[in-house]
PDB file of C-alpha atoms in Angstrom:
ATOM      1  CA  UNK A   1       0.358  19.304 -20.898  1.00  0.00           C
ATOM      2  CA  UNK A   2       1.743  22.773 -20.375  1.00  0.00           C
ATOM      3  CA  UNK A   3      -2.007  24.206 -20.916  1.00  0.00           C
ATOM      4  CA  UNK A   4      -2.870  21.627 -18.122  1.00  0.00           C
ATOM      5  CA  UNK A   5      -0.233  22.725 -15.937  1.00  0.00           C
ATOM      6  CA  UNK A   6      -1.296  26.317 -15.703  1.00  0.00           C
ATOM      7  CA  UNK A   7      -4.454  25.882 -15.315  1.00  0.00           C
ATOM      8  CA  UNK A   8      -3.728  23.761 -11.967  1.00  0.00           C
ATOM      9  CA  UNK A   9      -1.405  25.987 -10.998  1.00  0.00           C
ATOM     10  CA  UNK A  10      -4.307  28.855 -11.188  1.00  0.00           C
ATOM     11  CA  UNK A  11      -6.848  26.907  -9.415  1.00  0.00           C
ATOM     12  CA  UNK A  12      -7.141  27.359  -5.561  1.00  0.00           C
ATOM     13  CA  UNK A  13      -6.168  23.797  -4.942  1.00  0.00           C
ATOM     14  CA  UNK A  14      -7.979  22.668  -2.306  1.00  0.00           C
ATOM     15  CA  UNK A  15      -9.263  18.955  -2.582  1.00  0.00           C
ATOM     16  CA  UNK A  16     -12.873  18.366  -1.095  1.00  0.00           C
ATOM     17  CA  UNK A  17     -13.215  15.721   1.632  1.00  0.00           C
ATOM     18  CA  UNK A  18     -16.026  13.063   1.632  1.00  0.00           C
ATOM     19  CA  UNK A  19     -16.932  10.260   3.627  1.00  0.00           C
ATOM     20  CA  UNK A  20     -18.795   6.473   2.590  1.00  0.00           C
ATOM     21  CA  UNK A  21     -19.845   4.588   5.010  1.00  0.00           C
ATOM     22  CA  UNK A  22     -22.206   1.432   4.411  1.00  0.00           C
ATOM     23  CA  UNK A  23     -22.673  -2.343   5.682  1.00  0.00           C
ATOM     24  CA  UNK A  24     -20.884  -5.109   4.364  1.00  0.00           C
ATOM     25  CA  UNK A  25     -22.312  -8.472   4.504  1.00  0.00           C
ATOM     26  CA  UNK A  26     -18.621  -9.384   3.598  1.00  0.00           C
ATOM     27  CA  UNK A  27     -16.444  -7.987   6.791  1.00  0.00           C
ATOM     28  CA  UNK A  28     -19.588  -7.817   9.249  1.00  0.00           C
ATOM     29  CA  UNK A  29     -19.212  -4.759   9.618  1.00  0.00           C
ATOM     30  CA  UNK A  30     -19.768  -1.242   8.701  1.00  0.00           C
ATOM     31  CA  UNK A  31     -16.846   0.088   7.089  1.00  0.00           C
ATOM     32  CA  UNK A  32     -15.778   3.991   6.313  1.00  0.00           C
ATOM     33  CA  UNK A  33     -14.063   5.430   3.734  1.00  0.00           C
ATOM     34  CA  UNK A  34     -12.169   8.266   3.832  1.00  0.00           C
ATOM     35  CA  UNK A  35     -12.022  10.294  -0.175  1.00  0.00           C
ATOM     36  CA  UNK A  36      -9.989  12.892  -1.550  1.00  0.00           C
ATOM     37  CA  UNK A  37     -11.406  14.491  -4.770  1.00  0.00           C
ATOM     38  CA  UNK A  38      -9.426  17.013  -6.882  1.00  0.00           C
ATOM     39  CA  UNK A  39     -10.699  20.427  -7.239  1.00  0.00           C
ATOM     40  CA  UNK A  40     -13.178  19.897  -9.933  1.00  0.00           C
ATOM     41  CA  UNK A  41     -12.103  21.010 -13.612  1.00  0.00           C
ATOM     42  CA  UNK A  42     -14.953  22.342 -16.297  1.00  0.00           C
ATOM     43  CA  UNK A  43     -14.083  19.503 -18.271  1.00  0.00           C
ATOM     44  CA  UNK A  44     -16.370  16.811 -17.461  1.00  0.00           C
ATOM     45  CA  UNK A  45     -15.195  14.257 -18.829  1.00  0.00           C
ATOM     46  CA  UNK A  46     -11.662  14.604 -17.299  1.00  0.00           C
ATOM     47  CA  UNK A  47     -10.721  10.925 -15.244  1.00  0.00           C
ATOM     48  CA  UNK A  48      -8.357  11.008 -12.278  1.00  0.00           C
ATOM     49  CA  UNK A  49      -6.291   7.623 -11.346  1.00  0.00           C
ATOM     50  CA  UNK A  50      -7.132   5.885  -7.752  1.00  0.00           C
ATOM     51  CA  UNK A  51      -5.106   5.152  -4.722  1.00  0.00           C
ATOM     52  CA  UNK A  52      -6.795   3.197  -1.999  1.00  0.00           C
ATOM     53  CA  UNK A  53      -5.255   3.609   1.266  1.00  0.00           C
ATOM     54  CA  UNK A  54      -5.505   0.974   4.198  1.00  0.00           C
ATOM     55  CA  UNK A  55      -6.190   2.476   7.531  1.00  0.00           C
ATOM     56  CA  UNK A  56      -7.979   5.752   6.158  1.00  0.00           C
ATOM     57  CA  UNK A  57      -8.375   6.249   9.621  1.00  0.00           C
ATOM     58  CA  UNK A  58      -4.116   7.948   9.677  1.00  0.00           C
ATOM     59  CA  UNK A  59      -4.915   9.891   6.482  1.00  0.00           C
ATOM     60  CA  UNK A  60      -4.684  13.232   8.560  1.00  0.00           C
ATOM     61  CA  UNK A  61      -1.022  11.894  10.585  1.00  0.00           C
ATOM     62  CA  UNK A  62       0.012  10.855   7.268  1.00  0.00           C
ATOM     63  CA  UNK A  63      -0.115  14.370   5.495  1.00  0.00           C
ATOM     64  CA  UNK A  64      -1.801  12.853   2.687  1.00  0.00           C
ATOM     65  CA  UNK A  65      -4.159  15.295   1.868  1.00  0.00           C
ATOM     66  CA  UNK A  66      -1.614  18.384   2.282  1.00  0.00           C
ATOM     67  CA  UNK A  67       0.879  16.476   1.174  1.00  0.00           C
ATOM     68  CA  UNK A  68      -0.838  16.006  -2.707  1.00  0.00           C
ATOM     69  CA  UNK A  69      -2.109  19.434  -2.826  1.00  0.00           C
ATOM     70  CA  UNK A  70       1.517  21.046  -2.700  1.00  0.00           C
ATOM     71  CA  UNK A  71       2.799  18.427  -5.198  1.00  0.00           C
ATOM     72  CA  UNK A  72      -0.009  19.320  -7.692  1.00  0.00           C
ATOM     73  CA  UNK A  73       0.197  22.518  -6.863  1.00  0.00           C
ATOM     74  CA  UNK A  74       4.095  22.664  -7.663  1.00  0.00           C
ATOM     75  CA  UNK A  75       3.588  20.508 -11.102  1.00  0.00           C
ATOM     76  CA  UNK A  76       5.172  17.554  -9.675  1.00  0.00           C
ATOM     77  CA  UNK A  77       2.264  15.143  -9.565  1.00  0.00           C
ATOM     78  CA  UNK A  78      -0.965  14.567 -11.206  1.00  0.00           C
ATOM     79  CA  UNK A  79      -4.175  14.870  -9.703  1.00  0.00           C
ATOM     80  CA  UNK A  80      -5.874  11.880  -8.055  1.00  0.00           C
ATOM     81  CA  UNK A  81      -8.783  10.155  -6.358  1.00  0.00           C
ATOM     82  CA  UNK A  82      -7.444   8.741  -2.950  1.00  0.00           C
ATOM     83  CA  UNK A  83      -9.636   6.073  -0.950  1.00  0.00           C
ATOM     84  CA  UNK A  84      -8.725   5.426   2.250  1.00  0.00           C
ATOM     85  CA  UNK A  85     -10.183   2.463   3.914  1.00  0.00           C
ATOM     86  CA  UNK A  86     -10.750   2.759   7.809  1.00  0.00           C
ATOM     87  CA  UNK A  87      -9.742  -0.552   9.610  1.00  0.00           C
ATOM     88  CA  UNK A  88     -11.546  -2.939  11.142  1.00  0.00           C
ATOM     89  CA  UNK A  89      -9.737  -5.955  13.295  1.00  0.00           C
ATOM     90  CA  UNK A  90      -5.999  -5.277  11.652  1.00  0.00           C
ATOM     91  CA  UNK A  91      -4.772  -8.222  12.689  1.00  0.00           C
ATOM     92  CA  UNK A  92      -7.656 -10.228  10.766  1.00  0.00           C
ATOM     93  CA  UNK A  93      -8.250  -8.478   7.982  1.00  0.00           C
ATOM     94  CA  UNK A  94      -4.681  -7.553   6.716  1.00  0.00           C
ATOM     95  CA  UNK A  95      -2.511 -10.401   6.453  1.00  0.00           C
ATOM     96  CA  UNK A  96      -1.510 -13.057   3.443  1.00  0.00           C
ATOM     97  CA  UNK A  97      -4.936 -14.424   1.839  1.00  0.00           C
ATOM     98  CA  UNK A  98      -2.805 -17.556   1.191  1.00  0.00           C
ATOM     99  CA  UNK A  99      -2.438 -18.675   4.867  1.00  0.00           C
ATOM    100  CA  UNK A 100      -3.292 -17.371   8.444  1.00  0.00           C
ATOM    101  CA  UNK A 101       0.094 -17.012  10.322  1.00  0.00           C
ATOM    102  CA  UNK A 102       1.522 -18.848  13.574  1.00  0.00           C
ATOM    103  CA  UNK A 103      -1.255 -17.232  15.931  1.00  0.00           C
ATOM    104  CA  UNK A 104      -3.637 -17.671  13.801  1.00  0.00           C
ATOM    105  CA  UNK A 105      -4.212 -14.405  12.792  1.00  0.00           C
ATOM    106  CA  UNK A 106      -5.408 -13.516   9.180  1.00  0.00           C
ATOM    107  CA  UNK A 107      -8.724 -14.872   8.942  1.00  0.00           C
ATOM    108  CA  UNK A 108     -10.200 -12.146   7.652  1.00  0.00           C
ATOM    109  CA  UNK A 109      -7.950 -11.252   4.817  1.00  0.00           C
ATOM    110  CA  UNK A 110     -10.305 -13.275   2.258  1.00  0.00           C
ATOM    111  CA  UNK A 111     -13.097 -11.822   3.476  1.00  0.00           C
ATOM    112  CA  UNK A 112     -11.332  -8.235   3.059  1.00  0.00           C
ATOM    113  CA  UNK A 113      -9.896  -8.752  -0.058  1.00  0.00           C
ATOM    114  CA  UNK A 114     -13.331  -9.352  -1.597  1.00  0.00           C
ATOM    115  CA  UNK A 115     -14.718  -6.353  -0.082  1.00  0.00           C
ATOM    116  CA  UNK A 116     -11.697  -3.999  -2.008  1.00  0.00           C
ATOM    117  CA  UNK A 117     -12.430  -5.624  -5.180  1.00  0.00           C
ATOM    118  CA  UNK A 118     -15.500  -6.551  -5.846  1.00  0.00           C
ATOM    119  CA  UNK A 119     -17.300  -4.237  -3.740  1.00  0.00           C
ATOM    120  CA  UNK A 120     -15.686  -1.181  -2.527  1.00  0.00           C
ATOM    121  CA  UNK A 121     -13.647  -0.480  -6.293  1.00  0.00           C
ATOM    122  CA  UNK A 122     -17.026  -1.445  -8.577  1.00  0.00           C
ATOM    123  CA  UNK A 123     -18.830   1.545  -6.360  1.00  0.00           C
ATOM    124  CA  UNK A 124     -15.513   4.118  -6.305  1.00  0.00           C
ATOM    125  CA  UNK A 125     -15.558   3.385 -10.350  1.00  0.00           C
ATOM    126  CA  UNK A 126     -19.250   4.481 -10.686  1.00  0.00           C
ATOM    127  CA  UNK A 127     -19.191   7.170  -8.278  1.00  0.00           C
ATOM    128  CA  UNK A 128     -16.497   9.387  -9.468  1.00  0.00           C
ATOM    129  CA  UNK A 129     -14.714   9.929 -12.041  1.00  0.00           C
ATOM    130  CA  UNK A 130     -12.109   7.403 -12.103  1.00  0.00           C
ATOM    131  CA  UNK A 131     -10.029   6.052 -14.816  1.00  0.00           C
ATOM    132  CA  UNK A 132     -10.517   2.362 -15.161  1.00  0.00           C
ATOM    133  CA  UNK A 133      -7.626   1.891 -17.390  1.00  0.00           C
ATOM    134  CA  UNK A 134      -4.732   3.854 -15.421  1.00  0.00           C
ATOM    135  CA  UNK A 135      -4.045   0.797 -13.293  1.00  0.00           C
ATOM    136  CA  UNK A 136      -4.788   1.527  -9.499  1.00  0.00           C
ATOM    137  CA  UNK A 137      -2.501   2.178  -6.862  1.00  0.00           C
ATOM    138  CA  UNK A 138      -2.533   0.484  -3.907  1.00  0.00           C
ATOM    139  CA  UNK A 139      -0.758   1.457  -0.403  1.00  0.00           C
ATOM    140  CA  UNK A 140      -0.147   0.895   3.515  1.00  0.00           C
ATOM    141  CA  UNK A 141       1.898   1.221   6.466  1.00  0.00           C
ATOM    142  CA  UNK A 142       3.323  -1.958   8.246  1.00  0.00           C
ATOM    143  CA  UNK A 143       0.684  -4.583   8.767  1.00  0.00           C
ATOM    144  CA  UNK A 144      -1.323  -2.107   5.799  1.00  0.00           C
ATOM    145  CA  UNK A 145       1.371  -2.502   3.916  1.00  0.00           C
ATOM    146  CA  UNK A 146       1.657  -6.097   3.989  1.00  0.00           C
ATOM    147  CA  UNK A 147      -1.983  -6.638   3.048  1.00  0.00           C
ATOM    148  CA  UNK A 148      -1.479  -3.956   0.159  1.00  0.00           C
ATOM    149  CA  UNK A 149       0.984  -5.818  -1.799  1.00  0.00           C
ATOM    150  CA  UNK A 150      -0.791  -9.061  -0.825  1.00  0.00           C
ATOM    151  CA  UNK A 151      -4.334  -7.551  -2.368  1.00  0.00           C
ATOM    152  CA  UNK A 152      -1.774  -5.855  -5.308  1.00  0.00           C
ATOM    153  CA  UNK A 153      -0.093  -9.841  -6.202  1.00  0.00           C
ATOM    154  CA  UNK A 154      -3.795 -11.299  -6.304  1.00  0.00           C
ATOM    155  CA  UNK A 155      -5.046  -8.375  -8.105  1.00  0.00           C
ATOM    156  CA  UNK A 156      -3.064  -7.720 -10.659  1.00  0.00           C
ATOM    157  CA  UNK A 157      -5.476  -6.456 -13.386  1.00  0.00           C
ATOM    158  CA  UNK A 158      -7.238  -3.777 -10.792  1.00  0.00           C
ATOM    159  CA  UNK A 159      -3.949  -2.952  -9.451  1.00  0.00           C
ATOM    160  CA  UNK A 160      -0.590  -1.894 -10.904  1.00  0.00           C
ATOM    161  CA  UNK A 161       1.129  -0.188  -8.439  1.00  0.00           C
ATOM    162  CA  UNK A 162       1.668  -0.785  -4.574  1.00  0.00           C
ATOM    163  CA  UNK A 163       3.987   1.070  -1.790  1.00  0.00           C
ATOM    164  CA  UNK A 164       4.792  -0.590   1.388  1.00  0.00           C
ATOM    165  CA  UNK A 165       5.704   1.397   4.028  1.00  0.00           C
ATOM    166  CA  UNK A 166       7.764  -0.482   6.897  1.00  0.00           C
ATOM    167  CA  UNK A 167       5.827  -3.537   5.826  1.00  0.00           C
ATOM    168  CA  UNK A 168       4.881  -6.011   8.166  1.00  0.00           C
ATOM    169  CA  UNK A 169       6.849  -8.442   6.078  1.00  0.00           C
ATOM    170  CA  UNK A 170       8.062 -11.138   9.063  1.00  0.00           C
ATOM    171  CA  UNK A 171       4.363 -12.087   8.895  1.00  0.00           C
ATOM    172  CA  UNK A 172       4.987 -16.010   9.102  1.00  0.00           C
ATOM    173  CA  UNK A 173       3.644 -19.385   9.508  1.00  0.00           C
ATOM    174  CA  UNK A 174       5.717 -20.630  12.616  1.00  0.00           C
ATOM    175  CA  UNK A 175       7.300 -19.306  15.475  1.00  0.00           C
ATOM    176  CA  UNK A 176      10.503 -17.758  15.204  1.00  0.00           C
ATOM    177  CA  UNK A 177      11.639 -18.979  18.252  1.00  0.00           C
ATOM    178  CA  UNK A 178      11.085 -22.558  17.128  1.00  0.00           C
ATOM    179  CA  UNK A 179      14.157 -24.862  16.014  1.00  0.00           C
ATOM    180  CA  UNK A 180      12.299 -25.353  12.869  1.00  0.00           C
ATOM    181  CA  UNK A 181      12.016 -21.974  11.771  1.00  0.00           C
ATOM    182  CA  UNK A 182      13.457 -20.734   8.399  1.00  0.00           C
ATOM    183  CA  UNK A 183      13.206 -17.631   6.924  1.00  0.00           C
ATOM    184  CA  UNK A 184      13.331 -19.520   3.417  1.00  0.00           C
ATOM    185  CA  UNK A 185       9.956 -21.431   4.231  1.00  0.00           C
ATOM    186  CA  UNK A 186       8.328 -19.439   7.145  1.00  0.00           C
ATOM    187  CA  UNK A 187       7.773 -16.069   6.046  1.00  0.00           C
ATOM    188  CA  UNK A 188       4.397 -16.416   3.780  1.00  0.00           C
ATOM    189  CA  UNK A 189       4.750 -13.317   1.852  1.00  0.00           C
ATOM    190  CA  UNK A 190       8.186 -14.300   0.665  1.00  0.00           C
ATOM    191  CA  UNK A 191       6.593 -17.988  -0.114  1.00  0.00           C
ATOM    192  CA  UNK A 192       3.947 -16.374  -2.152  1.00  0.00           C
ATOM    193  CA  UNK A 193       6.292 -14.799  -4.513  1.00  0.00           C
ATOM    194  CA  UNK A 194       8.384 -17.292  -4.708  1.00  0.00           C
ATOM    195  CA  UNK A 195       5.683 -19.642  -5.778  1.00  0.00           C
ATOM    196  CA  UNK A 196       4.082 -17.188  -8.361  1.00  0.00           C
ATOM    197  CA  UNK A 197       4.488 -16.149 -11.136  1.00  0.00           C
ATOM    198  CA  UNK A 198       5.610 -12.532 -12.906  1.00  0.00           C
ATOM    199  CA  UNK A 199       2.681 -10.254 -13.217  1.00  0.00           C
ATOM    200  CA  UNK A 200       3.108  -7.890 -16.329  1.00  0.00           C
ATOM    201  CA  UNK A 201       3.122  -4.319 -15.615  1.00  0.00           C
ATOM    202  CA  UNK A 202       3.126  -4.557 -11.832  1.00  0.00           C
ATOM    203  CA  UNK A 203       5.647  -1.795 -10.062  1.00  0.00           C
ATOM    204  CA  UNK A 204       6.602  -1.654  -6.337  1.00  0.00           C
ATOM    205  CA  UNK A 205       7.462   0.940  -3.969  1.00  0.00           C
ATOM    206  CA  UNK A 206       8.941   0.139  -0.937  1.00  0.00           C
ATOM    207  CA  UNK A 207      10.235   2.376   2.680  1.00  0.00           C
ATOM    208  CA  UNK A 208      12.341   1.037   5.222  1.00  0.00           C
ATOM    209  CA  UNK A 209      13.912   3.501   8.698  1.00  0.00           C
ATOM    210  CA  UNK A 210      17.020   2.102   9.990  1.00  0.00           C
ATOM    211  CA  UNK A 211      15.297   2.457  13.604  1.00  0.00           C
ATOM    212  CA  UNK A 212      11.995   0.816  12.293  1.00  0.00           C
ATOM    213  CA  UNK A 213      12.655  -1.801  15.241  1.00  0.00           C
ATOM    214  CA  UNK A 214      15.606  -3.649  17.016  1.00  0.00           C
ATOM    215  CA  UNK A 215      15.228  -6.780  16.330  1.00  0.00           C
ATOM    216  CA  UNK A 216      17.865  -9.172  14.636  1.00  0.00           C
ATOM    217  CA  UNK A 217      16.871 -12.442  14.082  1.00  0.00           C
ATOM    218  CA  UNK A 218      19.809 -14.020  12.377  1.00  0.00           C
ATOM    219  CA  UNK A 219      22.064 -11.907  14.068  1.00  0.00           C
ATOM    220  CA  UNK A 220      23.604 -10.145  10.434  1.00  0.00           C
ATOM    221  CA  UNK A 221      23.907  -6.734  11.854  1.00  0.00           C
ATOM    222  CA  UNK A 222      20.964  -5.388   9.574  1.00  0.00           C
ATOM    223  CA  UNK A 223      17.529  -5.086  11.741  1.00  0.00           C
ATOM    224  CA  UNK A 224      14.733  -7.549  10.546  1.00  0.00           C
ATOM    225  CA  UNK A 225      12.516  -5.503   8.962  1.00  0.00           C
ATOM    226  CA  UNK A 226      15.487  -4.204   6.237  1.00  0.00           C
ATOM    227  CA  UNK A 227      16.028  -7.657   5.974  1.00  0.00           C
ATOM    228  CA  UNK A 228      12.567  -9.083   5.298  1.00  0.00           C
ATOM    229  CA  UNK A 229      12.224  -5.924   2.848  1.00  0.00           C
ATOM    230  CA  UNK A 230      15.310  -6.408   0.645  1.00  0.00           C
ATOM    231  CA  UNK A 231      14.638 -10.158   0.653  1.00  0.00           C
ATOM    232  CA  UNK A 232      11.402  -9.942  -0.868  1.00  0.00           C
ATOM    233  CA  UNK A 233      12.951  -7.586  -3.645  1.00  0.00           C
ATOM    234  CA  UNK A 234      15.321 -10.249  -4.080  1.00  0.00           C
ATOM    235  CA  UNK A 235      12.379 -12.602  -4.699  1.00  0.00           C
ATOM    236  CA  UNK A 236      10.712 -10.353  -7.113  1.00  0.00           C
ATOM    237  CA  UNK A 237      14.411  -9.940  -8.856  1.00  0.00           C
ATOM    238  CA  UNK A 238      13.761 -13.124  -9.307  1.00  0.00           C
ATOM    239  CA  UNK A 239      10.951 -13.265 -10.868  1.00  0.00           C
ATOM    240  CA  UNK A 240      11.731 -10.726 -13.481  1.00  0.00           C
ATOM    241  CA  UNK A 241      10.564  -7.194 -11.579  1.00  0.00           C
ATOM    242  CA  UNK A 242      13.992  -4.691 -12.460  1.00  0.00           C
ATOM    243  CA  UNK A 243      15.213  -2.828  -9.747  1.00  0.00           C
ATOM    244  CA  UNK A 244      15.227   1.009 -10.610  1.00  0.00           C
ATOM    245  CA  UNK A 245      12.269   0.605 -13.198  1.00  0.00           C
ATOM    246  CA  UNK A 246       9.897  -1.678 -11.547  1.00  0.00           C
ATOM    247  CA  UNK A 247      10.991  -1.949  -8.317  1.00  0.00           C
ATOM    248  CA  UNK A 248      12.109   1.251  -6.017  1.00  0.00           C
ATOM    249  CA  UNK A 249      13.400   1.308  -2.270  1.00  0.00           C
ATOM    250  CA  UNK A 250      13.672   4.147  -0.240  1.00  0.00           C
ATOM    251  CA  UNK A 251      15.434   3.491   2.930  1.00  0.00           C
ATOM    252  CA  UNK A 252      15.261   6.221   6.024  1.00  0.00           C
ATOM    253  CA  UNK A 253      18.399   7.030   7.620  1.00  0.00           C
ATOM    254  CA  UNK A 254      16.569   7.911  10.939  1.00  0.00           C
ATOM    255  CA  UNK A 255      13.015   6.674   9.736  1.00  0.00           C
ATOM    256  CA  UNK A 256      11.321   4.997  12.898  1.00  0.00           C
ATOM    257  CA  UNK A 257       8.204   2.784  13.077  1.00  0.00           C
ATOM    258  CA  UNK A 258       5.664   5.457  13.093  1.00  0.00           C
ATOM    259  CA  UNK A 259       3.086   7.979  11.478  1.00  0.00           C
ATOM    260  CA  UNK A 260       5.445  10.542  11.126  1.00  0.00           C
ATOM    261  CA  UNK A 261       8.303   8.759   9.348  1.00  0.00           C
ATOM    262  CA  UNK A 262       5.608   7.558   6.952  1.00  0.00           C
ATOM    263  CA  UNK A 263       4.445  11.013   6.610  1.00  0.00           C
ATOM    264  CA  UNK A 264       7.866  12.367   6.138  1.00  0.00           C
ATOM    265  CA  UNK A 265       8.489   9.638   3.541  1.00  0.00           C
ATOM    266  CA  UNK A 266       4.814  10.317   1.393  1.00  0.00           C
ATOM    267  CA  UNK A 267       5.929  12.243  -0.574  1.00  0.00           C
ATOM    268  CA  UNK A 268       8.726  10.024  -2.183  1.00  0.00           C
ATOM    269  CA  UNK A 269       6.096   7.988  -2.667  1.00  0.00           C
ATOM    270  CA  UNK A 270       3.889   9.930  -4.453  1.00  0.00           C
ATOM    271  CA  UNK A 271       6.082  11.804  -7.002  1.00  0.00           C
ATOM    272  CA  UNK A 272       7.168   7.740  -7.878  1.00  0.00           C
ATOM    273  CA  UNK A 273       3.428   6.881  -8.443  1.00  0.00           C
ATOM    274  CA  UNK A 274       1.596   9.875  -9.661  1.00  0.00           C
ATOM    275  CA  UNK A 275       5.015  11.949 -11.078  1.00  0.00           C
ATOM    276  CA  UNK A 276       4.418  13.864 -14.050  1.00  0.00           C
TER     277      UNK A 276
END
């Protein structure tokens, strides 16, 4: 490990940008992906863990790509392969694959998740050199971050790790505003979990900004989307997940709704995931 870590630390650590971009009869639609390659070593047979990223299209907002080169550079992470999927219709292709909420928006997120896993990871697996067996990471900013852990849950064998940043996590199945609402039954997410089961292995990474949005639905002092975050680590308390080991939150004193916040927080992030 220490040979390892001088020899990154002696490289020029740039990583190279590339760009797929192909038809699928899935999404129709052609779709772009946006990959980060570590410098290459002169061992060839050396394998690099994944993260795929929804909307690729913020990679360059989100710091990612400056972001890992100064952690690998200072020892504190690994190297890595990042994907970063460029979005189609957001509001139909990220979502809960279990149900299409209120407006009817979600239809796509079946259609989506099939493209991730049985298209777009077979082709990232051949292509370069990933390691199948490191469990891949998984990650995305609100309504991203919602279908991450969503594709993460389903997937559990392809993926073993998924951050949600601000995640879109009131994503429900009936108007709040309705005298029938309940948080208990309503928000899908929260029903998925609930009605699961534990997924051995699985870890989750969640980021929250006390000014991520104003809104208060049962009037508790503590904005909804703190409140639809720490419920759903209730709900995976529940079903076994350990807060501290499996399960970390990192909450933003003044982290806002935005590209920068998520930026700002990356980092966190990716000494959690990738940390030597």
């Amino acid at each position: 490990m220490a040979d390892e870590t001088s020899r990154t630390k002696n490289l020029p650590l740039i990583y190279r940008e590339e760009k797929i971009s192909a038809y699928s009869n899935l999404l129709k639609r052609d779709v772009v992906v946006n990959v980060l390659l570590p410098p290459e070593f002169s061992d060839v047979h050396q394998k690099y863990p994944l993260l795929l990223l929804n909307d690729g299209q913020d990679m360059d907002k989100l710091h990612v790509k400056t972001t890992i080169e100064k952690l690998v550079k200072e020892g504190q992470i690994e190297n890595l392969i990042v994907a970063g999927v460029v979005a189609g219709d957001r509001l139909q292709e990220y979502g809960v694959t279990t149900q299409r909420d209120y407006l009817k928006r979600g239809k796509m997120t079946k259609p989506y998740a099939a493209y991730v896993t049985s298209e777009l990871i077979p082709y990232l697996v051949y292509k370069y050199p990933i390691d199948p067996s490191a469990g891949h990471g998984i990650a995305g900013c609100s309504m991203g971050g919602l279908s991450a852990i969503d594709l993460a849950w389903n997937h559990p064998a392809l993926f073993q790790k998924v951050g949600v940043f601000s995640g879109s996590f009131w994503w429900r199945r009936r108007d709040s505003g309705s005298r029938f609402y309940s948080d208990q039954r309503d928000r899908l997410m929260h029903r998925q979990i609930r009605n699961g089961k534990l997924k051995a292995g699985m870890k989750f990474w969640f980021q929250t900004g006390k000014l991520d949005e104003q809104n208060d639905r049962n009037k508790n002092g503590i904005i909804d989307s703190i409140d639809d975050t720490l419920d759903l680590i209730a709900e995976l308390t529940k079903k076994g997940y350990r807060p501290f080991h499996d399960i970390q939150y990192y909450e933003m004193e003044n982290g806002r709704h935005s590209l920068e916040t998520w930026a700002e927080a990356m980092p966190e992030f990716l000494k959690w995931a990738f940390g030597k």
